[in-house]
Amino acid sequence: MPDSTLHEPVLAWYAEHQRDLPWRRPEASAWSVLVSELMLQQTPVARVLPVHEAWLERWPTPADLAAEPTGEAVRAWGRLGYPRRALRLHAAAVAIVERHDGVVPDAYDDLLALPGVGDYTAAAVASFAYGRRHVVLDTNVRRVIARVVGGVEHPPASLTRAERDRAAALVPDDDATAATWAVAVMELGALVCTAANPRCPACPLASACAWRAAGCPPHDGPPRRGQAWAGTDRQCRGRLLAVLREADGAVHRSSLEAVWDDVPQRERCLAALVTDGLATRTGPDTYALP
DNA sequence: AAGGCGTGGGC
DNA sequence: TGCCCAAGCCT
């Protein structure tokens, strides 16, 4: 029996403050929800909105995308980042056509088996698109629970069993309320209980929050690791792929050489892009999107 | 099971 | 100004 004392304030807050997002509208398809979830992995809503709209217009169903070369997905992905997600979404569309008659599956296990779909995304699609009861545990929800229940500013670096148990204990019993709870807590984390500068005065859980009751103690422990960037393979890969993405057809080596000076690193990254399926060699000195 | 994987906006 | 961050997944 879940502790329901937190439900009503959060559900009421959500009813009042939820954003109108395309993938949340009643007419949104499960495919729209799945596409949004892949795009939103590590990427802000504001950047996803235009790409998601164009994507759904061009490929309204999984079968539409599955019929395209993977390179078209990579190109349409644009600057969302982590372009392997575009390949995974394309592969998911192919799997949906092959294994599920072109219909996005509603069962958690079937969703989890799709490329690019992990525990969070499988639970999110089952919950948001099909109204099923699941533990939808993303970084927003983890942060809200860490603060309200755990009394600390940030959740641990990797998901723990204790966190999952806490989250599971909070999920309402019935499917419909559980699904609304999932999206509502996420929204609270995204808009109010943010990582930096949380808007506690606007929070429906302020009076119930253990972290606030403790005086909002700052994060205690090892510094949370940021991601290295300048000079890394990731930056190099991004530069190289941007050239391929923006080109109309194949490009000569010289165009790739122009965007990265370190020769061994550039060659290593180019080879890795080919291995990853994000690029193909089309001739002795030319490359293109697959 | 840490670390790799893009990108750009906000403070 | 840099630094931190944004609905994770995969190996």
XYZ file of C-alpha atoms (C1' of nucleotides) in Angstrom:
312
model
C 0.000 0.000 0.000
C 1.760 3.150 -1.146
C 2.075 6.207 1.036
C -0.524 8.426 -0.595
C 0.138 11.615 1.373
C 2.385 12.910 -1.412
C 0.029 12.053 -4.255
C -2.619 14.688 -3.937
C -0.329 17.731 -3.749
C 1.726 16.558 -6.723
C -1.279 15.601 -8.850
C -2.981 18.910 -8.081
C 0.187 20.828 -8.893
C 0.555 18.934 -12.164
C -3.035 19.615 -13.181
C -2.294 23.306 -12.810
C 1.263 23.615 -14.123
C 1.892 20.846 -16.655
C 3.402 21.887 -19.965
C 1.508 21.310 -23.167
C 3.912 18.993 -24.986
C 3.037 17.276 -28.290
C 3.760 13.772 -27.028
C 1.461 14.306 -24.048
C -1.634 15.230 -26.002
C -4.502 12.739 -26.031
C -4.148 12.195 -29.769
C -0.418 11.459 -29.534
C 0.442 7.979 -30.794
C 2.620 5.502 -28.918
C 5.161 6.021 -31.701
C 5.172 9.740 -30.933
C 5.801 8.916 -27.278
C 8.594 6.473 -28.120
C 10.279 8.961 -30.446
C 10.059 11.668 -27.782
C 11.594 9.421 -25.137
C 14.583 8.499 -27.292
C 15.130 12.152 -28.177
C 14.766 13.301 -24.574
C 17.492 10.983 -23.294
C 20.035 13.514 -22.008
C 18.568 16.270 -24.177
C 16.456 19.272 -23.084
C 12.811 19.559 -24.140
C 13.337 22.861 -25.947
C 15.779 21.302 -28.389
C 13.655 18.202 -28.929
C 10.412 19.988 -29.826
C 11.165 21.059 -33.435
C 12.994 17.842 -34.325
C 10.225 15.679 -32.904
C 7.614 17.574 -34.896
C 9.512 17.228 -38.169
C 10.246 13.561 -37.440
C 6.599 12.644 -36.858
C 5.512 14.558 -39.928
C 8.014 12.724 -42.111
C 7.657 9.318 -40.467
C 4.180 9.072 -38.887
C 4.581 5.347 -38.173
C 7.454 2.965 -37.357
C 7.057 1.394 -40.819
C 7.694 4.761 -42.482
C 11.018 5.120 -40.710
C 11.958 1.463 -41.105
C 11.709 1.849 -44.885
C 14.425 4.527 -44.935
C 18.214 4.150 -44.928
C 19.719 4.654 -41.487
C 21.576 7.704 -42.740
C 18.302 9.543 -43.218
C 17.563 9.060 -39.529
C 21.018 10.367 -38.618
C 20.550 13.408 -40.837
C 17.073 14.153 -39.481
C 18.443 13.804 -35.946
C 20.241 17.070 -36.600
C 22.086 18.532 -33.640
C 20.283 16.712 -30.857
C 23.513 14.983 -29.880
C 24.345 11.343 -29.196
C 23.511 10.420 -32.809
C 23.706 6.707 -32.064
C 20.229 7.248 -30.669
C 19.071 7.915 -34.237
C 20.442 4.545 -35.309
C 18.805 2.864 -32.340
C 15.466 4.499 -33.068
C 15.693 3.333 -36.658
C 16.576 -0.179 -35.485
C 13.681 -0.060 -33.028
C 11.340 0.848 -35.892
C 12.621 -2.119 -37.891
C 12.124 -4.435 -34.904
C 8.610 -3.099 -34.335
C 7.730 -3.865 -37.940
C 9.316 -7.307 -37.848
C 8.196 -8.471 -34.435
C 5.085 -6.435 -33.629
C 3.335 -5.872 -36.952
C 4.340 -2.240 -36.950
C 2.630 -1.458 -33.638
C 4.663 -0.097 -30.732
C 4.343 -2.847 -28.094
C 2.601 -2.088 -24.796
C 4.363 -4.725 -22.692
C 7.388 -3.632 -20.664
C 9.463 -6.678 -21.642
C 8.766 -6.181 -25.343
C 9.679 -2.512 -25.086
C 12.844 -3.292 -23.140
C 13.969 -5.599 -25.937
C 13.957 -2.739 -28.451
C 17.273 -1.065 -29.339
C 17.881 2.108 -27.339
C 15.161 1.256 -24.832
C 16.349 0.657 -21.275
C 14.486 0.339 -18.006
C 13.447 3.957 -17.838
C 12.240 4.268 -21.429
C 10.363 0.964 -21.371
C 8.505 1.991 -18.222
C 7.891 5.496 -19.575
C 6.350 4.324 -22.858
C 4.211 1.680 -21.147
C 3.043 4.299 -18.682
C 2.637 7.408 -20.842
C 1.422 5.790 -24.042
C -0.576 2.908 -22.628
C -1.519 4.030 -19.135
C 0.131 1.097 -17.386
C 1.361 1.108 -13.806
C 5.170 1.112 -13.736
C 8.054 2.476 -11.702
C 9.168 5.297 -13.977
C 12.492 6.302 -12.536
C 14.486 8.966 -14.319
C 16.919 11.574 -13.064
C 14.086 13.972 -12.178
C 12.190 11.433 -10.117
C 15.370 10.240 -8.445
C 16.172 13.810 -7.414
C 12.682 14.512 -6.056
C 12.709 11.336 -3.986
C 16.275 11.921 -2.813
C 15.211 15.290 -1.444
C 11.675 14.722 -0.216
C 12.227 11.269 1.276
C 15.991 10.953 1.643
C 16.766 14.469 2.806
C 19.778 14.874 0.515
C 20.375 17.236 -2.374
C 21.286 14.676 -5.025
C 20.717 10.960 -5.587
C 23.750 8.649 -5.732
C 25.738 8.453 -8.967
C 24.276 5.098 -9.916
C 20.787 3.827 -9.242
C 20.581 1.789 -6.052
C 18.189 -0.876 -4.899
C 17.089 1.374 -2.059
C 16.108 4.102 -4.495
C 14.083 1.682 -6.585
C 12.307 0.375 -3.509
C 11.472 3.885 -2.368
C 10.163 4.826 -5.793
C 8.104 1.637 -6.044
C 6.545 2.300 -2.653
C 5.283 5.647 -3.891
C 3.519 4.426 -7.025
C -0.286 4.594 -6.676
C -2.164 1.316 -6.899
C -4.304 1.782 -9.960
C -2.988 2.093 -13.502
C -4.477 5.470 -14.374
C -3.338 7.272 -11.218
C 0.063 5.606 -11.390
C 0.557 6.860 -14.951
C -0.389 10.405 -14.000
C 1.807 10.224 -10.917
C 4.771 9.185 -13.042
C 4.507 12.122 -15.428
C 3.631 14.524 -12.606
C 6.673 13.738 -10.457
C 8.915 13.988 -13.496
C 7.415 17.357 -14.343
C 7.916 18.538 -10.771
C 11.577 17.598 -10.988
C 11.944 19.299 -14.350
C 10.250 22.564 -13.435
C 10.508 23.023 -9.661
C 12.792 20.514 -7.942
C 15.633 21.262 -10.323
C 19.243 20.206 -9.900
C 20.431 23.777 -9.378
C 18.392 26.598 -7.861
C 15.275 24.625 -6.975
C 12.099 26.704 -6.675
C 11.147 25.445 -3.240
C 8.615 28.224 -2.514
C 6.610 26.985 -5.519
C 6.844 23.327 -4.546
C 3.710 21.434 -3.487
C 5.906 19.171 -1.364
C 7.843 21.920 0.418
C 6.187 21.238 3.760
C 6.784 17.492 3.393
C 10.361 17.694 2.146
C 13.047 16.121 4.329
C 15.830 18.023 2.589
C 14.113 21.349 3.182
C 13.340 20.437 6.781
C 17.040 19.794 7.264
C 17.892 23.246 5.955
C 18.758 22.214 2.394
C 22.238 20.856 3.206
C 24.533 20.937 0.159
C 25.708 17.767 -1.528
C 28.102 15.889 0.695
C 30.590 13.441 -0.722
C 32.782 13.075 -3.771
C 32.230 15.754 -6.437
C 29.835 14.687 -9.147
C 31.901 14.028 -12.210
C 31.449 16.303 -15.163
C 32.126 15.173 -18.699
C 35.437 16.026 -20.294
C 35.000 17.691 -23.633
C 37.763 19.805 -25.184
C 40.047 17.641 -27.289
C 38.167 14.431 -26.631
C 37.126 11.835 -29.161
C 33.547 12.929 -28.574
C 34.291 16.424 -29.768
C 36.205 15.071 -32.747
C 33.404 12.671 -33.672
C 30.894 15.477 -33.404
C 32.895 17.669 -35.785
C 33.340 14.886 -38.314
C 29.715 13.828 -38.242
C 28.535 17.427 -38.598
C 30.427 17.615 -41.891
C 28.750 14.447 -43.165
C 25.340 15.514 -41.909
C 25.439 18.894 -43.558
C 26.832 17.633 -46.850
C 24.605 16.713 -49.746
C 26.000 13.274 -50.546
C 29.562 12.068 -50.134
C 32.393 14.317 -48.950
C 36.109 14.204 -49.697
C 38.627 13.408 -46.967
C 39.930 16.948 -47.171
C 36.629 18.292 -45.814
C 37.005 16.053 -42.778
C 40.684 16.826 -42.333
C 39.821 20.517 -42.233
C 37.848 20.235 -39.002
C 40.391 18.333 -36.841
C 44.161 18.731 -36.794
C 45.309 15.780 -34.705
C 45.807 13.152 -37.414
C 45.887 9.912 -35.390
C 42.870 11.000 -33.357
C 40.942 12.052 -36.444
C 41.640 8.773 -38.207
C 40.722 6.781 -35.126
C 37.440 8.638 -34.722
C 36.553 8.347 -38.389
C 37.148 4.602 -38.248
C 35.031 4.400 -35.114
C 32.170 6.273 -36.782
C 32.249 3.730 -39.611
C 32.330 0.853 -37.126
C 29.401 2.381 -35.257
C 27.365 2.606 -38.440
C 27.237 6.399 -38.354
C 29.355 6.785 -41.481
C 30.336 4.754 -44.529
C 33.334 4.883 -46.812
C 31.986 5.402 -50.317
C 35.301 5.478 -52.183
C 39.084 5.623 -51.711
C 38.823 9.159 -50.342
C 35.124 9.784 -49.756
C 32.711 9.287 -46.886
C 28.973 9.738 -46.369
C 26.129 9.016 -44.009
C 25.020 5.389 -44.297
C 30.179 -1.270 -13.369
C 32.487 2.946 -14.405
C 33.122 5.352 -18.511
C 32.030 6.645 -23.259
C 28.862 8.890 -25.981
C 26.979 15.292 -28.569
C 25.212 19.560 -28.129
C 24.019 24.080 -26.716
C 21.757 26.958 -23.186
C 21.730 28.950 -18.481
C 23.774 30.926 -14.605
C 33.784 32.934 -18.103
C 33.732 28.531 -17.855
C 31.150 25.036 -15.575
C 27.036 22.396 -14.976
C 23.512 20.402 -16.785
C 19.421 17.920 -19.828
C 13.135 12.408 -19.702
C 19.862 7.149 -20.442
C 21.778 3.371 -22.882
C 25.318 0.217 -23.739
C 29.481 -2.379 -22.896
